[in-house]
Amino acid sequence: MGTGVRRRMGVEERRQQLIGVALELFSRRSPDEVSIDEIASAAGISRPLVYHYFPGKLSLYEAALKRASEDLAGRFAEPHEGSLGARLLRVMRRFFDFVDEHGPGFSALMRGGPAVGSSTTNALIDAVRQAAYDQILSHLGVTEASARLELVVRSWISLAESTALIWLDGRRVPRAELELQLVHDFAALTAVSAAYDADMAALLHTMVKDEPADGPFAELVGRLISLAS
Amino acid sequence: MGTGVRRRMGVEERRQQLIGVALELFSRRSPDEVSIDEIASAAGISRPLVYHYFPGKLSLYEAALKRASEDLAGRFAEPHEGSLGARLLRVMRRFFDFVDEHGPGFSALMRGGPAVGSSTTNALIDAVRQAAYDQILSHLGVTEASARLELVVRSWISLAESTALIWLDGRRVPRAELELQLVHDFAALTAVSAAYDADMAALLHTMVKDEPADGPFAELVGRLISLAS
């Protein structure tokens, strides 16, 4: 029954170990397909001992998801240095690293369904989206977003999620291309909004005025101009 | 017990009536908040009689969602006439009509959670997304989409969903502005992809070559050029 192991590990230490083992399994396959028996076996303890720490698979899943979402939110943190395009590109690389590491679990979670959808999991997803949103506003130097800016930023976050999900389904486009594309998409969606709104136009101006000639934004504009001619 | 009513209506007719009543209620408030008692009362029948036609609230919810998703998929159908920008704008108007009519239910469904997430509801959502995807490809005159085109179209569909959800949360931007913005976003995301891929550039060229000077795409380009100068 593994009680020897239980004596060696404290309660919190054992819980953290189980969360780590579960996160690993829930990341690599759809949570539907992962059993408590498998988690117990991977952790080297008995099934009843798993239930001693977590009342059921859902609570263990939620604990693993909490750790993963804190990890992801942490990857959004980026120093306020250099051009905005370069900063966003670095964050996109870390986002795709995360998606790559947690592929099947990320897909199952974001596609929803009974095995992964609960008010707790939805709240964790919303918290990660909010962390992304707050980071972007802080890099734009904005404290109070207008309705139009909020719409551009939040809808772009959802575009990044869906781009990652589509990428995971077959990985038919190189991820580096998509990381750069998402940076460009952010500029493009901002430009579309700026075409009809003076405040967004002013924001776009501050976004691009410090961009270096060899940065991602300048490269896009150059390519679009050559495409149009 | 309402058996007099049951005698007057056939089984299928009664089922269809209940689905209509339920869809109306599930559209106006979150499905969590709608009870079988309320549906029975709105349909003018007893609670046990509702259970005679549907085993529980979930099956009635799924039937209502099936009707709503067929309705929405039907609104994507657009004659292959006139410019692509104008066609897409008409579809966006019908999409926002639908979102407007079903606001709270649409939000609850798309935000997921235990009350609305099941493999059946997810399959219905996916079928609507697929209908939107197929329609767009057919208007682009494409039968086999490349990985990059598929990515642009599917990620734009998710952008349209999230834009509608954000709009519903407070309606702080006029919907007509967002309908046009989404048409522009489609062109912008295609242009970003075209900047790095020859096939996408060729597609963008066929997309815009027949656009009239007063159409939505031409207007966007004009505004962006004046913004850049």
CSV table of C-alpha atoms in Angstrom, one decimal:
chain,number,residue,atom,x,y,z
A,1,MET,CA,0.0,0.0,0.0
A,2,GLY,CA,3.0,2.3,-0.2
A,3,THR,CA,2.7,3.6,3.4
A,4,GLY,CA,6.4,3.5,3.7
A,5,VAL,CA,6.5,6.2,1.0
A,6,ARG,CA,3.8,8.1,2.7
A,7,ARG,CA,5.8,8.3,5.9
A,8,ARG,CA,8.8,9.8,4.0
A,9,MET,CA,6.8,12.5,2.3
A,10,GLY,CA,4.8,15.3,4.0
A,11,VAL,CA,1.2,15.9,3.0
A,12,GLU,CA,1.9,19.1,0.9
A,13,GLU,CA,5.0,17.5,-0.7
A,14,ARG,CA,3.0,14.5,-1.7
A,15,ARG,CA,0.2,16.6,-3.1
A,16,GLN,CA,2.7,18.6,-5.1
A,17,GLN,CA,4.3,15.4,-6.4
A,18,LEU,CA,0.9,14.1,-7.5
A,19,ILE,CA,0.0,17.3,-9.2
A,20,GLY,CA,3.2,17.2,-11.2
A,21,VAL,CA,2.7,13.5,-12.2
A,22,ALA,CA,-0.9,14.2,-13.1
A,23,LEU,CA,0.0,17.4,-15.1
A,24,GLU,CA,2.5,15.4,-17.1
A,25,LEU,CA,-0.1,12.7,-18.0
A,26,PHE,CA,-3.0,15.2,-18.6
A,27,SER,CA,-0.7,17.2,-20.9
A,28,ARG,CA,0.3,14.2,-23.1
A,29,ARG,CA,-3.1,12.7,-23.6
A,30,SER,CA,-6.7,13.9,-23.4
A,31,PRO,CA,-7.7,13.9,-19.7
A,32,ASP,CA,-10.6,11.5,-20.6
A,33,GLU,CA,-8.0,8.9,-21.3
A,34,VAL,CA,-6.0,9.2,-18.1
A,35,SER,CA,-7.1,7.1,-15.1
A,36,ILE,CA,-6.5,7.5,-11.4
A,37,ASP,CA,-4.8,4.0,-11.5
A,38,GLU,CA,-2.4,5.3,-14.1
A,39,ILE,CA,-1.6,8.4,-12.0
A,40,ALA,CA,-1.1,6.2,-8.9
A,41,SER,CA,1.2,3.9,-10.8
A,42,ALA,CA,3.2,6.8,-12.2
A,43,ALA,CA,3.5,8.3,-8.8
A,44,GLY,CA,4.5,5.0,-7.3
A,45,ILE,CA,1.7,4.9,-4.8
A,46,SER,CA,-1.6,3.1,-4.4
A,47,ARG,CA,-4.9,4.2,-5.8
A,48,PRO,CA,-6.5,4.6,-2.3
A,49,LEU,CA,-3.6,6.8,-1.3
A,50,VAL,CA,-4.3,9.1,-4.3
A,51,TYR,CA,-7.9,9.5,-3.1
A,52,HIS,CA,-6.4,10.3,0.3
A,53,TYR,CA,-5.0,13.5,-1.2
A,54,PHE,CA,-7.6,14.3,-3.9
A,55,PRO,CA,-11.3,13.3,-3.7
A,56,GLY,CA,-11.5,12.4,-7.4
A,57,LYS,CA,-10.0,12.9,-10.8
A,58,LEU,CA,-11.7,16.2,-11.3
A,59,SER,CA,-10.1,17.8,-8.3
A,60,LEU,CA,-6.6,16.5,-9.3
A,61,TYR,CA,-7.2,17.7,-12.8
A,62,GLU,CA,-8.2,21.2,-11.5
A,63,ALA,CA,-5.1,21.3,-9.3
A,64,ALA,CA,-2.9,20.3,-12.3
A,65,LEU,CA,-4.6,22.9,-14.5
A,66,LYS,CA,-4.0,25.5,-11.8
A,67,ARG,CA,-0.3,24.8,-11.9
A,68,ALA,CA,-0.2,24.9,-15.7
A,69,SER,CA,-2.2,28.1,-15.9
A,70,GLU,CA,0.2,29.8,-13.4
A,71,ASP,CA,3.1,28.6,-15.5
A,72,LEU,CA,1.6,30.0,-18.7
A,73,ALA,CA,0.6,33.3,-17.1
A,74,GLY,CA,4.2,33.6,-15.9
A,75,ARG,CA,5.5,33.2,-19.4
A,76,PHE,CA,3.6,36.4,-20.5
A,77,ALA,CA,5.9,38.5,-18.3
A,78,GLU,CA,8.3,40.4,-20.5
A,79,PRO,CA,10.7,43.3,-19.7
A,80,HIS,CA,9.6,46.7,-20.9
A,81,GLU,CA,12.7,46.9,-23.2
A,82,GLY,CA,13.2,47.1,-26.9
A,83,SER,CA,10.5,47.3,-29.6
A,84,LEU,CA,7.0,46.2,-29.0
A,85,GLY,CA,7.1,43.8,-32.0
A,86,ALA,CA,10.2,42.1,-30.6
A,87,ARG,CA,8.7,41.8,-27.1
A,88,LEU,CA,5.5,40.3,-28.5
A,89,LEU,CA,7.4,37.9,-30.6
A,90,ARG,CA,9.4,36.6,-27.6
A,91,VAL,CA,6.1,36.1,-25.7
A,92,MET,CA,4.6,34.2,-28.7
A,93,ARG,CA,7.7,31.9,-28.7
A,94,ARG,CA,7.1,31.1,-25.0
A,95,PHE,CA,3.4,30.6,-25.6
A,96,PHE,CA,4.1,28.1,-28.4
A,97,ASP,CA,6.7,26.4,-26.1
A,98,PHE,CA,3.9,25.9,-23.6
A,99,VAL,CA,1.4,24.7,-26.2
A,100,ASP,CA,4.0,22.3,-27.5
A,101,GLU,CA,4.7,20.9,-24.1
A,102,HIS,CA,1.1,20.4,-23.2
A,103,GLY,CA,-0.4,19.7,-26.6
A,104,PRO,CA,-3.1,17.1,-26.2
A,105,GLY,CA,-4.1,18.4,-22.8
A,106,PHE,CA,-4.3,22.0,-24.1
A,107,SER,CA,-6.5,20.9,-27.0
A,108,ALA,CA,-8.8,18.9,-24.9
A,109,LEU,CA,-9.2,21.8,-22.4
A,110,MET,CA,-9.8,24.5,-25.0
A,111,ARG,CA,-12.2,22.4,-27.0
A,112,GLY,CA,-14.3,21.9,-23.9
A,113,GLY,CA,-16.5,19.0,-23.0
A,114,PRO,CA,-17.7,17.3,-19.9
A,115,ALA,CA,-14.3,15.8,-18.9
A,116,VAL,CA,-12.6,19.2,-18.7
A,117,GLY,CA,-15.4,21.8,-18.4
A,118,SER,CA,-16.3,23.0,-14.9
A,119,SER,CA,-16.7,26.4,-13.4
A,120,THR,CA,-13.2,26.0,-11.9
A,121,THR,CA,-11.5,25.2,-15.2
A,122,ASN,CA,-13.4,28.1,-16.9
A,123,ALA,CA,-12.2,30.5,-14.2
A,124,LEU,CA,-8.6,29.3,-14.6
A,125,ILE,CA,-8.8,29.8,-18.4
A,126,ASP,CA,-10.3,33.3,-17.9
A,127,ALA,CA,-7.5,34.2,-15.4
A,128,VAL,CA,-4.9,33.3,-18.0
A,129,ARG,CA,-6.7,35.4,-20.6
A,130,GLN,CA,-6.9,38.3,-18.2
A,131,ALA,CA,-3.1,38.0,-17.4
A,132,ALA,CA,-2.4,38.2,-21.1
A,133,TYR,CA,-4.7,41.2,-21.5
A,134,ASP,CA,-3.2,43.0,-18.6
A,135,GLN,CA,0.4,42.4,-19.9
A,136,ILE,CA,-0.5,43.7,-23.3
A,137,LEU,CA,-2.1,46.9,-21.9
A,138,SER,CA,0.9,47.5,-19.7
A,139,HIS,CA,3.3,47.2,-22.7
A,140,LEU,CA,1.1,49.6,-24.7
A,141,GLY,CA,1.3,52.0,-21.7
A,142,VAL,CA,-2.5,52.0,-21.3
A,143,THR,CA,-4.2,51.9,-18.0
A,144,GLU,CA,-7.8,52.4,-19.0
A,145,ALA,CA,-8.6,50.7,-22.3
A,146,SER,CA,-11.3,52.1,-24.6
A,147,ALA,CA,-14.0,49.7,-25.7
A,148,ARG,CA,-12.4,49.4,-29.2
A,149,LEU,CA,-8.9,48.7,-27.8
A,150,GLU,CA,-10.3,46.1,-25.4
A,151,LEU,CA,-12.0,44.4,-28.3
A,152,VAL,CA,-8.8,44.4,-30.4
A,153,VAL,CA,-6.7,43.0,-27.6
A,154,ARG,CA,-9.2,40.4,-26.3
A,155,SER,CA,-10.1,39.2,-29.8
A,156,TRP,CA,-6.5,38.9,-30.7
A,157,ILE,CA,-5.9,36.7,-27.6
A,158,SER,CA,-8.6,34.4,-28.8
A,159,LEU,CA,-7.0,34.4,-32.3
A,160,ALA,CA,-3.7,33.3,-30.7
A,161,GLU,CA,-5.5,30.5,-28.9
A,162,SER,CA,-7.3,29.3,-32.0
A,163,THR,CA,-4.1,29.6,-34.1
A,164,ALA,CA,-2.3,27.4,-31.5
A,165,LEU,CA,-5.2,24.8,-31.5
A,166,ILE,CA,-5.2,24.6,-35.3
A,167,TRP,CA,-1.4,24.3,-35.3
A,168,LEU,CA,-1.6,21.3,-32.8
A,169,ASP,CA,-4.0,19.6,-35.2
A,170,GLY,CA,-1.4,18.2,-37.6
A,171,ARG,CA,1.4,20.8,-37.2
A,172,ARG,CA,1.3,21.5,-40.9
A,173,VAL,CA,2.7,25.1,-40.7
A,174,PRO,CA,6.0,25.7,-38.9
A,175,ARG,CA,5.4,27.2,-35.5
A,176,ALA,CA,8.0,29.9,-35.9
A,177,GLU,CA,6.0,31.2,-38.9
A,178,LEU,CA,2.8,31.3,-36.8
A,179,GLU,CA,4.6,33.1,-33.9
A,180,LEU,CA,5.6,35.8,-36.2
A,181,GLN,CA,2.2,35.8,-38.0
A,182,LEU,CA,0.5,36.4,-34.7
A,183,VAL,CA,2.7,39.4,-34.0
A,184,HIS,CA,1.7,40.7,-37.4
A,185,ASP,CA,-1.9,39.9,-36.9
A,186,PHE,CA,-1.9,42.1,-33.8
A,187,ALA,CA,-0.6,45.0,-35.8
A,188,ALA,CA,-3.1,44.3,-38.6
A,189,LEU,CA,-6.1,44.1,-36.3
A,190,THR,CA,-5.0,47.3,-34.6
A,191,ALA,CA,-4.6,49.0,-38.0
A,192,VAL,CA,-8.1,47.9,-39.1
A,193,SER,CA,-9.5,49.4,-35.9
A,194,ALA,CA,-7.3,52.5,-36.4
A,195,ALA,CA,-8.7,53.1,-39.9
A,196,TYR,CA,-12.1,54.0,-38.3
A,197,ASP,CA,-11.2,55.4,-34.9
A,198,ALA,CA,-8.9,58.4,-34.0
A,199,ASP,CA,-7.9,57.0,-30.6
A,200,MET,CA,-6.9,53.7,-32.1
A,201,ALA,CA,-5.0,55.6,-34.8
A,202,ALA,CA,-3.1,57.5,-32.1
A,203,LEU,CA,-2.3,54.3,-30.3
A,204,LEU,CA,-1.1,52.6,-33.6
A,205,HIS,CA,1.2,55.6,-34.1
A,206,THR,CA,2.8,55.2,-30.7
A,207,MET,CA,3.1,51.5,-31.3
A,208,VAL,CA,5.0,51.8,-34.5
A,209,LYS,CA,7.0,55.0,-34.0
A,210,ASP,CA,9.8,53.3,-32.1
A,211,GLU,CA,9.9,50.2,-34.2
A,212,PRO,CA,13.3,49.5,-35.7
A,213,ALA,CA,13.7,49.2,-39.5
A,214,ASP,CA,14.6,45.5,-39.0
A,215,GLY,CA,11.8,44.7,-36.6
A,216,PRO,CA,8.8,42.5,-37.3
A,217,PHE,CA,6.3,45.4,-37.9
A,218,ALA,CA,8.6,47.1,-40.4
A,219,GLU,CA,9.2,43.9,-42.2
A,220,LEU,CA,5.5,43.3,-42.6
A,221,VAL,CA,4.9,46.8,-44.0
A,222,GLY,CA,7.7,46.3,-46.5
A,223,ARG,CA,6.4,43.0,-47.6
A,224,LEU,CA,2.8,44.3,-48.0
A,225,ILE,CA,4.0,47.3,-50.0
A,226,SER,CA,5.9,45.1,-52.4
A,227,LEU,CA,2.8,42.8,-52.6
A,228,ALA,CA,0.6,45.7,-53.5
A,229,SER,CA,2.9,47.0,-56.2
B,1,MET,CA,-52.4,17.0,-16.6
B,2,GLY,CA,-53.0,18.7,-20.0
B,3,THR,CA,-54.0,15.4,-21.7
B,4,GLY,CA,-56.7,17.3,-23.6
B,5,VAL,CA,-53.9,19.3,-25.2
B,6,ARG,CA,-51.8,16.1,-25.8
B,7,ARG,CA,-54.7,14.6,-27.7
B,8,ARG,CA,-54.9,17.7,-30.0
B,9,MET,CA,-51.2,17.8,-30.9
B,10,GLY,CA,-49.3,14.9,-32.5
B,11,VAL,CA,-46.1,13.7,-30.9
B,12,GLU,CA,-43.7,15.4,-33.4
B,13,GLU,CA,-45.8,18.6,-33.4
B,14,ARG,CA,-45.6,18.7,-29.6
B,15,ARG,CA,-41.9,18.0,-29.6
B,16,GLN,CA,-41.3,20.8,-32.1
B,17,GLN,CA,-43.5,23.2,-30.1
B,18,LEU,CA,-41.5,22.4,-26.9
B,19,ILE,CA,-38.2,22.9,-28.8
B,20,GLY,CA,-39.4,26.3,-29.9
B,21,VAL,CA,-40.5,27.4,-26.4
B,22,ALA,CA,-37.2,26.1,-24.9
B,23,LEU,CA,-35.0,27.8,-27.5
B,24,GLU,CA,-36.8,31.1,-26.8
B,25,LEU,CA,-36.1,30.7,-23.0
B,26,PHE,CA,-32.5,29.3,-23.4
B,27,SER,CA,-31.7,32.3,-25.8
B,28,ARG,CA,-32.9,35.0,-23.4
B,29,ARG,CA,-31.2,33.7,-20.2
B,30,SER,CA,-28.3,31.4,-19.4
B,31,PRO,CA,-29.6,27.8,-19.6
B,32,ASP,CA,-28.6,27.3,-16.0
B,33,GLU,CA,-31.4,29.7,-15.0
B,34,VAL,CA,-34.1,28.0,-17.0
B,35,SER,CA,-36.1,25.3,-15.3
B,36,ILE,CA,-38.3,22.5,-16.8
B,37,ASP,CA,-41.2,24.0,-14.8
B,38,GLU,CA,-40.7,27.2,-16.6
B,39,ILE,CA,-40.6,25.5,-20.0
B,40,ALA,CA,-43.7,23.5,-19.1
B,41,SER,CA,-45.5,26.7,-18.0
B,42,ALA,CA,-44.5,28.6,-21.2
B,43,ALA,CA,-45.7,25.7,-23.3
B,44,GLY,CA,-49.0,25.4,-21.4
B,45,ILE,CA,-48.4,21.8,-20.4
B,46,SER,CA,-47.5,19.9,-17.2
B,47,ARG,CA,-44.0,19.2,-16.1
B,48,PRO,CA,-44.5,15.3,-16.4
B,49,LEU,CA,-45.7,15.8,-19.9
B,50,VAL,CA,-42.4,17.6,-20.8
B,51,TYR,CA,-40.6,14.6,-19.5
B,52,HIS,CA,-42.8,12.4,-21.7
B,53,TYR,CA,-41.2,14.1,-24.7
B,54,PHE,CA,-37.7,14.8,-23.4
B,55,PRO,CA,-35.9,12.7,-20.7
B,56,GLY,CA,-34.4,15.8,-19.1
B,57,LYS,CA,-33.3,19.4,-19.5
B,58,LEU,CA,-30.1,18.5,-21.3
B,59,SER,CA,-31.9,16.6,-24.1
B,60,LEU,CA,-34.3,19.5,-24.5
B,61,TYR,CA,-31.4,21.9,-24.5
B,62,GLU,CA,-29.6,19.9,-27.1
B,63,ALA,CA,-32.7,19.8,-29.3
B,64,ALA,CA,-33.1,23.5,-29.0
B,65,LEU,CA,-29.4,24.1,-29.8
B,66,LYS,CA,-29.7,21.8,-32.9
B,67,ARG,CA,-32.5,24.0,-34.2
B,68,ALA,CA,-30.5,27.2,-33.5
B,69,SER,CA,-27.4,25.8,-35.1
B,70,GLU,CA,-29.3,24.8,-38.3
B,71,ASP,CA,-30.8,28.3,-38.3
B,72,LEU,CA,-27.3,29.9,-38.0
B,73,ALA,CA,-25.7,27.7,-40.6
B,74,GLY,CA,-28.5,28.6,-43.0
B,75,ARG,CA,-27.7,32.3,-42.5
B,76,PHE,CA,-24.2,31.7,-43.9
B,77,ALA,CA,-25.7,30.8,-47.3
B,78,GLU,CA,-25.0,33.7,-49.7
B,79,PRO,CA,-25.5,34.0,-53.5
B,80,HIS,CA,-22.2,34.0,-55.5
B,81,GLU,CA,-22.9,37.4,-56.8
B,82,GLY,CA,-21.2,40.8,-56.4
B,83,SER,CA,-17.9,41.5,-54.7
B,84,LEU,CA,-16.5,39.2,-52.0
B,85,GLY,CA,-16.4,42.0,-49.5
B,86,ALA,CA,-20.0,42.9,-50.0
B,87,ARG,CA,-21.0,39.2,-49.6
B,88,LEU,CA,-19.1,38.8,-46.4
B,89,LEU,CA,-20.6,41.9,-45.0
B,90,ARG,CA,-24.1,40.6,-45.6
B,91,VAL,CA,-23.2,37.4,-43.9
B,92,MET,CA,-21.8,39.3,-40.9
B,93,ARG,CA,-25.0,41.2,-40.6
B,94,ARG,CA,-27.0,38.0,-40.5
B,95,PHE,CA,-24.5,36.6,-38.0
B,96,PHE,CA,-24.9,39.6,-35.7
B,97,ASP,CA,-28.7,39.3,-36.1
B,98,PHE,CA,-28.5,35.8,-34.8
B,99,VAL,CA,-26.2,36.7,-32.0
B,100,ASP,CA,-28.5,39.6,-31.1
B,101,GLU,CA,-31.6,37.3,-31.0
B,102,HIS,CA,-29.9,34.7,-28.9
B,103,GLY,CA,-27.5,36.8,-26.8
B,104,PRO,CA,-27.4,35.3,-23.3
B,105,GLY,CA,-27.8,31.7,-24.6
B,106,PHE,CA,-25.1,32.3,-27.2
B,107,SER,CA,-22.7,33.6,-24.5
B,108,ALA,CA,-23.4,30.8,-22.1
B,109,LEU,CA,-22.9,28.2,-24.8
B,110,MET,CA,-19.6,29.7,-26.2
B,111,ARG,CA,-18.2,30.3,-22.7
B,112,GLY,CA,-18.7,26.6,-21.9
B,113,GLY,CA,-19.3,25.1,-18.5
B,114,PRO,CA,-21.2,22.1,-17.1
B,115,ALA,CA,-24.7,23.4,-18.0
B,116,VAL,CA,-24.0,23.6,-21.7
B,117,GLY,CA,-20.9,21.5,-22.4
B,118,SER,CA,-21.5,18.0,-23.7
B,119,SER,CA,-20.1,16.0,-26.6
B,120,THR,CA,-23.4,16.7,-28.4
B,121,THR,CA,-23.3,20.5,-27.9
B,122,ASN,CA,-19.6,20.5,-28.9
B,123,ALA,CA,-20.4,18.6,-32.1
B,124,LEU,CA,-23.2,21.1,-32.9
B,125,ILE,CA,-20.8,24.0,-32.5
B,126,ASP,CA,-18.2,22.3,-34.6
B,127,ALA,CA,-20.8,21.6,-37.4
B,128,VAL,CA,-21.7,25.4,-37.5
B,129,ARG,CA,-18.0,26.3,-37.7
B,130,GLN,CA,-17.5,23.8,-40.5
B,131,ALA,CA,-20.5,25.2,-42.4
B,132,ALA,CA,-19.0,28.7,-42.1
B,133,TYR,CA,-15.6,27.3,-43.3
B,134,ASP,CA,-17.2,25.5,-46.3
B,135,GLN,CA,-19.1,28.6,-47.3
B,136,ILE,CA,-16.0,30.8,-47.2
B,137,LEU,CA,-14.0,28.3,-49.3
B,138,SER,CA,-16.8,28.1,-51.8
B,139,HIS,CA,-16.9,31.9,-52.2
B,140,LEU,CA,-13.1,31.9,-52.6
B,141,GLY,CA,-13.5,29.4,-55.3
B,142,VAL,CA,-11.2,26.9,-53.5
B,143,THR,CA,-12.0,23.2,-53.2
B,144,GLU,CA,-8.8,22.0,-51.4
B,145,ALA,CA,-7.5,24.6,-48.9
B,146,SER,CA,-3.7,24.8,-48.2
B,147,ALA,CA,-2.7,24.5,-44.5
B,148,ARG,CA,-2.1,28.3,-44.5
B,149,LEU,CA,-5.5,29.1,-46.0
B,150,GLU,CA,-7.3,26.8,-43.6
B,151,LEU,CA,-5.5,28.4,-40.7
B,152,VAL,CA,-6.5,31.9,-41.9
B,153,VAL,CA,-10.2,31.0,-42.4
B,154,ARG,CA,-10.6,28.9,-39.3
B,155,SER,CA,-8.8,31.4,-37.1
B,156,TRP,CA,-10.9,34.3,-38.6
B,157,ILE,CA,-14.1,32.3,-37.7
B,158,SER,CA,-12.9,32.1,-34.1
B,159,LEU,CA,-12.2,35.9,-34.3
B,160,ALA,CA,-15.8,36.5,-35.4
B,161,GLU,CA,-17.1,34.4,-32.5
B,162,SER,CA,-15.0,36.2,-29.9
B,163,THR,CA,-15.8,39.6,-31.4
B,164,ALA,CA,-19.5,38.8,-31.1
B,165,LEU,CA,-19.0,37.5,-27.5
B,166,ILE,CA,-17.2,40.7,-26.5
B,167,TRP,CA,-19.8,42.8,-28.2
B,168,LEU,CA,-22.6,41.1,-26.2
B,169,ASP,CA,-20.8,41.9,-22.9
B,170,GLY,CA,-22.0,45.5,-22.7
B,171,ARG,CA,-22.5,46.3,-26.4
B,172,ARG,CA,-20.1,49.2,-26.1
B,173,VAL,CA,-19.2,49.4,-29.8
B,174,PRO,CA,-22.0,49.7,-32.5
B,175,ARG,CA,-22.6,46.3,-34.1
B,176,ALA,CA,-22.6,47.7,-37.6
B,177,GLU,CA,-19.0,48.9,-37.0
B,178,LEU,CA,-18.0,45.4,-35.9
B,179,GLU,CA,-19.7,43.7,-38.9
B,180,LEU,CA,-17.6,45.9,-41.2
B,181,GLN,CA,-14.5,45.4,-39.0
B,182,LEU,CA,-14.7,41.7,-39.3
B,183,VAL,CA,-14.8,41.9,-43.1
B,184,HIS,CA,-11.7,44.1,-42.9
B,185,ASP,CA,-10.1,41.7,-40.4
B,186,PHE,CA,-10.6,38.9,-42.9
B,187,ALA,CA,-8.7,40.8,-45.6
B,188,ALA,CA,-6.0,41.9,-43.1
B,189,LEU,CA,-5.3,38.3,-41.8
B,190,THR,CA,-5.2,37.1,-45.4
B,191,ALA,CA,-2.8,39.9,-46.3
B,192,VAL,CA,-0.5,39.1,-43.4
B,193,SER,CA,-0.4,35.4,-44.5
B,194,ALA,CA,0.1,36.6,-48.1
B,195,ALA,CA,3.1,38.6,-47.1
B,196,TYR,CA,5.0,35.4,-46.4
B,197,ASP,CA,3.4,32.9,-48.8
B,198,ALA,CA,3.1,33.0,-52.6
B,199,ASP,CA,-0.1,30.9,-52.8
B,200,MET,CA,-1.8,33.1,-50.3
B,201,ALA,CA,-0.6,36.2,-52.2
B,202,ALA,CA,-2.2,34.7,-55.4
B,203,LEU,CA,-5.4,34.1,-53.5
B,204,LEU,CA,-5.4,37.7,-52.1
B,205,HIS,CA,-4.9,38.9,-55.6
B,206,THR,CA,-8.0,37.1,-56.9
B,207,MET,CA,-9.9,38.2,-53.8
B,208,VAL,CA,-9.3,41.9,-54.4
B,209,LYS,CA,-9.1,42.2,-58.2
B,210,ASP,CA,-12.9,42.3,-58.7
B,211,GLU,CA,-13.6,44.6,-55.7
B,212,PRO,CA,-15.4,47.8,-56.6
B,213,ALA,CA,-13.8,51.1,-55.7
B,214,ASP,CA,-16.6,51.8,-53.3
B,215,GLY,CA,-16.6,48.3,-51.6
B,216,PRO,CA,-15.4,47.6,-48.1
B,217,PHE,CA,-11.9,46.3,-49.1
B,218,ALA,CA,-11.1,49.4,-51.2
B,219,GLU,CA,-12.4,51.7,-48.5
B,220,LEU,CA,-10.1,50.0,-45.9
B,221,VAL,CA,-7.0,50.3,-48.2
B,222,GLY,CA,-7.8,54.0,-48.8
B,223,ARG,CA,-8.1,54.7,-45.1
B,224,LEU,CA,-4.9,52.8,-44.2
B,225,ILE,CA,-3.0,54.7,-46.9
B,226,SER,CA,-4.2,58.1,-45.5
B,227,LEU,CA,-3.4,56.9,-42.0
B,228,ALA,CA,0.2,56.0,-43.0
B,229,SER,CA,0.8,59.4,-44.7
